[in-house]
């Protein structure tokens, strides 16, 4: 069951894939790789990617609405950022398909084979494009496992592949929870595993994967740094765009802020005023700045880390803006007085909460 995090209502019932489903998907991908895709002229592969990009553009409104309903992000982000970038990635890699020898001069370029790909919930459609488009351009076939809380745009993308008449088995999508992800990551029939997600799961994949071809994009604790000679108003807007407009759901969102002591008071004052102006609410309202948290589990995680920050002595500042009574929402907030040893300084919050620390000199 996948739900709308803005109102907790069921959007759809989705299959819970298991090891047998993964086996079938990998077999289909292998058959397509051996029989069709790896043998196809690169220029023809590029035509398929171009066709996919055009269909995504035609269906952009449907994709944007579905992404916001299933994931909770504001429609203006889905509509103006995510979906256009998805189309652009397919266009871009369509152009690379027959030019790979220029990317690797002096090398013999050839595809790896079947790629198993596992993506998280924070950018469901864009993550799928980042994984699938380059793999197909290089002549590989794919088995994709989307996040269990945000599978719907990946399934709609599968319909796009059908409309583009992509050969059967070139892209296979297996929905499900951690069981399906573990079965895919450790499958012996893969030539490549690409995973984006938590560091803990990434370590497990590193131990259990049967292929040495691994790409692991794991958790981080990205920082914004403000020096005393910075244009403060612009810097504050950069922080707002990074951590609050996307609810802190980007790996590089900047969930820490390091600010030079001489301007710290000014920055904090401006940040307090600015978060008061942010609107929290229905992701499908184009005036919403901060949408819903993706799931109850993620909201609980944010609340746990906020409580830990307060318990360790950091000062908590939160917007007093109204928050919907239904759904999973958290008003924009930040901590001051944070020490490097605090959990909120070390662990990825993945929500609209910023940890502010000061420094004296570069």
Coordinates of C-alpha atoms in Angstrom, one line a residue:
X1 CA 0.0 0.0 0.0
X2 CA 1.4 3.4 -1.0
X3 CA -0.2 6.4 0.6
X4 CA -0.4 10.2 0.1
X5 CA 1.7 11.6 3.0
X6 CA -0.3 14.8 2.9
X7 CA -3.5 13.2 4.0
X8 CA -2.6 9.6 4.9
X9 CA -5.1 8.2 2.3
X10 CA -4.3 5.2 0.2
X11 CA -3.2 6.0 -3.3
X12 CA -2.6 2.5 -4.7
X13 CA -1.9 -1.1 -3.8
X14 CA 1.5 -2.1 -5.2
X15 CA 3.0 -5.6 -5.6
X16 CA 5.4 -6.6 -2.9
X17 CA 8.2 -8.2 -5.0
X18 CA 10.2 -11.1 -3.7
X19 CA 13.3 -13.1 -4.7
X20 CA 11.3 -15.0 -7.4
X21 CA 10.2 -11.8 -9.0
X22 CA 13.8 -10.5 -9.0
X23 CA 14.9 -13.8 -10.6
X24 CA 12.3 -13.3 -13.4
X25 CA 13.3 -9.7 -13.9
X26 CA 17.1 -10.5 -14.1
X27 CA 16.4 -13.3 -16.5
X28 CA 14.3 -11.0 -18.7
X29 CA 17.0 -8.3 -18.6
X30 CA 19.7 -10.9 -19.5
X31 CA 17.6 -12.2 -22.5
X32 CA 17.1 -8.7 -23.8
X33 CA 20.8 -7.8 -23.3
X34 CA 22.0 -10.9 -25.1
X35 CA 19.4 -11.0 -27.8
X36 CA 18.6 -7.3 -28.7
X37 CA 20.0 -4.4 -26.8
X38 CA 23.7 -5.1 -26.8
X39 CA 23.6 -5.9 -30.5
X40 CA 21.6 -2.8 -31.5
X41 CA 23.5 0.0 -33.2
X42 CA 24.2 2.8 -30.7
X43 CA 22.5 5.3 -32.8
X44 CA 19.3 3.2 -32.6
X45 CA 19.5 3.1 -28.8
X46 CA 19.8 6.8 -28.8
X47 CA 16.6 7.1 -30.8
X48 CA 14.7 5.1 -28.1
X49 CA 16.1 7.4 -25.4
X50 CA 15.1 10.5 -27.4
X51 CA 11.6 9.1 -27.9
X52 CA 11.3 8.4 -24.1
X53 CA 12.3 12.0 -23.4
X54 CA 9.7 13.4 -25.7
X55 CA 6.9 11.2 -24.2
X56 CA 8.0 12.4 -20.7
X57 CA 7.6 16.0 -21.8
X58 CA 4.1 15.2 -23.2
X59 CA 3.1 13.6 -19.8
X60 CA 4.9 16.1 -17.6
X61 CA 1.8 17.3 -15.8
X62 CA 0.7 13.8 -15.0
X63 CA 4.2 13.0 -13.7
X64 CA 4.4 16.1 -11.6
X65 CA 1.1 15.6 -9.9
X66 CA 1.8 11.9 -9.2
X67 CA 5.3 12.7 -7.8
X68 CA 3.8 15.2 -5.4
X69 CA 0.9 13.0 -4.3
X70 CA 3.1 10.0 -3.7
X71 CA 6.2 11.7 -2.3
X72 CA 4.9 14.8 -0.6
X73 CA 7.1 17.4 -2.3
X74 CA 5.6 20.7 -3.4
X75 CA 4.1 20.7 -6.9
X76 CA 6.2 23.7 -8.0
X77 CA 9.4 21.6 -7.3
X78 CA 8.0 18.5 -9.1
X79 CA 6.7 20.6 -12.0
X80 CA 9.5 23.1 -12.5
X81 CA 12.6 21.1 -11.4
X82 CA 12.2 17.3 -11.2
X83 CA 10.2 16.4 -14.3
X84 CA 12.0 18.8 -16.7
X85 CA 15.3 17.4 -15.5
X86 CA 14.1 13.9 -16.0
X87 CA 13.3 14.6 -19.7
X88 CA 16.6 16.5 -20.0
X89 CA 18.6 13.5 -18.7
X90 CA 17.0 11.2 -21.3
X91 CA 17.7 13.8 -24.1
X92 CA 21.3 14.2 -22.9
X93 CA 22.1 10.5 -22.8
X94 CA 20.4 9.9 -26.1
X95 CA 23.1 12.1 -27.6
X96 CA 25.9 10.2 -25.9
X97 CA 24.7 6.8 -27.0
X98 CA 26.7 6.8 -30.3
X99 CA 29.6 9.0 -29.0
X100 CA 31.1 7.0 -26.2
X101 CA 34.4 6.5 -27.9
X102 CA 34.9 10.3 -27.6
X103 CA 34.4 10.1 -23.8
X104 CA 37.1 7.4 -23.4
X105 CA 39.7 8.0 -26.1
X106 CA 42.0 5.1 -26.8
X107 CA 39.7 2.7 -24.9
X108 CA 37.5 -0.1 -26.2
X109 CA 34.1 0.9 -25.0
X110 CA 31.5 -1.9 -24.3
X111 CA 28.5 -2.4 -22.0
X112 CA 28.8 -4.3 -18.7
X113 CA 25.6 -6.3 -19.1
X114 CA 22.7 -6.3 -16.6
X115 CA 22.5 -3.6 -14.0
X116 CA 20.6 -3.9 -10.7
X117 CA 19.6 -0.4 -9.5
X118 CA 18.0 0.5 -6.2
X119 CA 16.8 4.1 -5.5
X120 CA 15.4 6.0 -2.5
X121 CA 12.3 8.0 -1.9
X122 CA 13.6 11.6 -2.0
X123 CA 13.7 12.0 -5.8
X124 CA 11.8 9.0 -7.1
X125 CA 11.5 9.9 -10.7
X126 CA 14.7 11.8 -11.1
X127 CA 16.7 9.1 -9.4
X128 CA 15.2 6.6 -11.8
X129 CA 16.3 8.7 -14.7
X130 CA 19.8 9.2 -13.3
X131 CA 20.1 5.4 -13.0
X132 CA 18.3 4.2 -16.2
X133 CA 19.2 6.7 -18.9
X134 CA 23.1 6.3 -18.8
X135 CA 22.8 2.5 -18.4
X136 CA 20.6 2.2 -21.5
X137 CA 22.8 4.7 -23.5
X138 CA 25.8 2.5 -22.8
X139 CA 24.0 -0.6 -24.0
X140 CA 23.1 -2.2 -20.6
X141 CA 19.8 -3.5 -19.5
X142 CA 18.2 -2.7 -16.1
X143 CA 16.3 -4.1 -13.2
X144 CA 15.2 -1.2 -11.0
X145 CA 13.8 -1.4 -7.5
X146 CA 12.1 1.9 -6.4
X147 CA 11.6 2.8 -2.8
X148 CA 8.6 1.1 -1.2
X149 CA 7.0 4.4 -0.2
X150 CA 7.3 6.0 -3.7
X151 CA 6.9 3.5 -6.4
X152 CA 4.2 5.1 -8.6
X153 CA 6.2 7.4 -10.9
X154 CA 8.6 4.5 -11.6
X155 CA 5.6 2.4 -12.7
X156 CA 4.3 5.3 -14.8
X157 CA 7.8 5.6 -16.3
X158 CA 7.5 1.9 -17.3
X159 CA 4.3 2.8 -19.2
X160 CA 6.4 5.4 -21.0
X161 CA 8.9 2.7 -22.0
X162 CA 6.0 0.7 -23.4
X163 CA 4.7 3.7 -25.4
X164 CA 8.2 4.2 -26.8
X165 CA 8.2 0.5 -27.8
X166 CA 11.4 -0.2 -25.9
X167 CA 12.2 -3.8 -26.5
X168 CA 10.8 -6.2 -24.0
X169 CA 13.0 -6.8 -21.0
X170 CA 15.4 -3.9 -21.5
X171 CA 14.0 -2.2 -18.4
X172 CA 12.3 -4.2 -15.6
X173 CA 10.8 -2.7 -12.5
X174 CA 10.3 -4.7 -9.3
X175 CA 8.4 -3.0 -6.5
X176 CA 8.7 -4.0 -2.9
X177 CA 10.4 -3.5 0.4
X178 CA 13.8 -4.4 1.7
X179 CA 13.3 -8.1 0.9
X180 CA 13.2 -7.3 -2.8
X181 CA 16.1 -4.8 -2.5
X182 CA 18.3 -7.4 -0.8
X183 CA 17.4 -10.1 -3.3
X184 CA 18.4 -7.7 -6.2
X185 CA 21.6 -6.4 -4.6
X186 CA 22.9 -9.9 -4.0
X187 CA 21.7 -11.5 -7.2
X188 CA 24.5 -13.5 -8.9
X189 CA 23.1 -12.7 -12.4
X190 CA 24.0 -9.0 -12.3
X191 CA 27.1 -7.4 -13.8
X192 CA 26.6 -4.1 -11.9
X193 CA 24.9 -2.9 -8.8
X194 CA 24.0 0.8 -8.3
X195 CA 22.5 1.9 -5.0
X196 CA 21.5 5.3 -3.6
X197 CA 20.5 5.3 0.1
X198 CA 21.7 5.0 3.6
X199 CA 25.3 4.2 4.6
X200 CA 24.2 1.2 6.7
X201 CA 22.5 -0.5 3.8
X202 CA 25.3 0.5 1.5
X203 CA 27.8 -1.4 3.7
X204 CA 25.5 -4.5 3.6
X205 CA 25.4 -4.3 -0.2
X206 CA 29.2 -4.0 -0.4
X207 CA 29.5 -7.3 1.6
X208 CA 26.7 -9.3 -0.2
X209 CA 26.9 -8.2 -3.8
X210 CA 28.2 -10.9 -6.2
X211 CA 29.7 -8.4 -8.6
X212 CA 32.7 -6.0 -8.0
X213 CA 31.1 -3.4 -10.2
X214 CA 29.4 -1.3 -7.5
X215 CA 28.3 2.3 -7.3
X216 CA 27.2 3.3 -3.8
X217 CA 25.9 6.8 -3.3
X218 CA 25.4 7.0 0.5
X219 CA 24.3 9.3 3.3
X220 CA 26.2 12.5 4.0
X221 CA 26.1 15.6 6.2
X222 CA 26.6 18.4 3.7
X223 CA 27.4 21.9 5.0
X224 CA 26.8 25.4 3.9
X225 CA 29.7 27.7 5.0
X226 CA 29.2 31.5 5.4
X227 CA 32.3 33.7 5.8
X228 CA 32.0 37.2 7.1
X229 CA 32.5 38.8 3.7
X230 CA 29.6 36.9 2.2
X231 CA 26.5 38.7 0.8
X232 CA 24.3 37.7 3.8
X233 CA 20.9 38.0 2.2
X234 CA 21.9 35.9 -0.8
X235 CA 23.5 33.4 1.5
X236 CA 20.3 33.1 3.6
X237 CA 18.3 32.5 0.5
X238 CA 20.7 29.8 -0.6
X239 CA 20.1 28.1 2.8
X240 CA 16.4 28.4 2.4
X241 CA 16.5 26.9 -1.1
X242 CA 18.7 24.0 0.0
X243 CA 17.3 22.8 3.3
X244 CA 13.7 24.0 3.4
X245 CA 12.2 24.2 -0.1
X246 CA 13.1 20.6 -0.6
X247 CA 12.4 19.6 3.0
X248 CA 16.1 18.6 3.4
X249 CA 15.5 15.7 1.2
X250 CA 18.6 16.1 -1.0
X251 CA 21.9 14.4 -0.1
X252 CA 23.6 17.8 -0.7
X253 CA 20.8 19.9 1.0
X254 CA 23.2 21.4 3.5
X255 CA 21.7 20.2 6.8
X256 CA 24.6 21.8 8.6
X257 CA 25.5 25.5 8.5
X258 CA 28.9 26.7 9.5
X259 CA 28.9 30.5 10.0
X260 CA 31.7 32.8 11.0
X261 CA 31.2 34.2 14.5
X262 CA 31.4 37.9 13.4
X263 CA 28.2 37.5 11.3
X264 CA 26.5 34.7 13.1
X265 CA 24.0 36.9 15.0
X266 CA 23.0 38.6 11.7
X267 CA 22.6 35.4 9.9
X268 CA 20.5 33.7 12.6
X269 CA 18.3 36.8 12.9
X270 CA 17.6 36.9 9.1
X271 CA 17.1 33.1 9.1
X272 CA 14.5 33.3 11.9
X273 CA 12.5 36.0 9.9
X274 CA 12.8 34.0 6.7
X275 CA 11.5 30.7 7.9
X276 CA 8.5 32.5 9.4
X277 CA 7.4 33.4 5.8
X278 CA 7.5 29.8 4.5
X279 CA 4.2 28.1 3.9
X280 CA 3.7 24.5 5.0
X281 CA 0.8 22.6 3.5
X282 CA -0.8 20.7 0.6
X283 CA 1.9 19.7 -1.9
X284 CA -0.5 20.2 -4.8
X285 CA -1.0 23.9 -3.8
X286 CA 1.3 25.9 -6.0
X287 CA 1.8 28.4 -3.1
X288 CA 3.2 25.7 -0.8
X289 CA 6.9 26.1 0.1
X290 CA 7.3 23.0 2.4
X291 CA 5.2 20.0 1.6
X292 CA 4.7 16.7 3.5
X293 CA 7.3 14.4 5.0
X294 CA 7.4 11.3 2.9
X295 CA 6.3 8.8 5.5
X296 CA 5.4 8.4 9.2
X297 CA 8.6 6.5 9.7
X298 CA 10.6 9.5 8.3
X299 CA 8.7 12.0 10.4
X300 CA 9.4 9.9 13.5
X301 CA 13.1 9.9 12.6
X302 CA 13.1 13.7 12.3
X303 CA 11.3 14.1 15.7
X304 CA 13.7 11.6 17.3
X305 CA 16.8 13.7 16.2
X306 CA 15.1 16.9 17.2
X307 CA 14.5 15.5 20.7
X308 CA 18.1 14.3 20.8
X309 CA 19.4 17.8 19.8
X310 CA 17.3 19.4 22.6
X311 CA 18.5 16.8 25.1
X312 CA 22.1 17.5 24.3
X313 CA 21.6 21.2 25.0
X314 CA 21.2 22.8 21.6
X315 CA 18.7 25.6 21.2
X316 CA 15.7 24.8 19.0
X317 CA 14.0 27.5 16.9
X318 CA 10.9 26.6 14.8
X319 CA 8.6 28.5 12.6
X320 CA 5.2 29.2 14.1
X321 CA 3.4 28.7 10.8
X322 CA 0.2 26.6 10.8
X323 CA 0.7 22.9 10.0
X324 CA -2.1 20.7 8.6
X325 CA -3.7 18.4 11.2
X326 CA -3.7 15.5 8.8
X327 CA -0.7 14.0 7.1
X328 CA 3.0 14.0 7.9
X329 CA 4.3 17.6 8.3
X330 CA 7.1 19.3 10.2
X331 CA 7.5 23.1 10.4
X332 CA 10.8 24.5 9.3
X333 CA 13.3 24.7 12.1
X334 CA 17.0 25.1 13.1
X335 CA 19.3 24.5 16.0
X336 CA 21.9 27.0 17.4
X337 CA 24.5 26.2 20.0
X338 CA 25.3 22.9 18.2
X339 CA 28.6 21.1 19.1
X340 CA 30.4 18.9 16.7
X341 CA 29.8 15.9 19.0
X342 CA 26.0 16.3 18.9
X343 CA 24.0 13.7 17.0
X344 CA 22.3 16.4 14.9
X345 CA 25.8 17.5 13.8
X346 CA 26.8 14.0 12.7
X347 CA 23.7 12.2 11.5
X348 CA 21.7 13.0 8.4
X349 CA 18.3 14.4 9.5
X350 CA 16.7 14.3 6.0
X351 CA 14.0 16.9 7.0
X352 CA 13.5 20.7 7.2
X353 CA 15.8 21.0 10.2
X354 CA 19.2 22.8 10.1
X355 CA 22.1 22.5 12.6
X356 CA 24.0 25.8 12.9
X357 CA 27.6 25.9 14.2
X358 CA 30.0 28.8 14.4
X359 CA 33.8 29.2 13.6
X360 CA 36.2 32.0 14.3
X361 CA 38.8 31.7 11.5
X362 CA 39.1 29.8 8.2

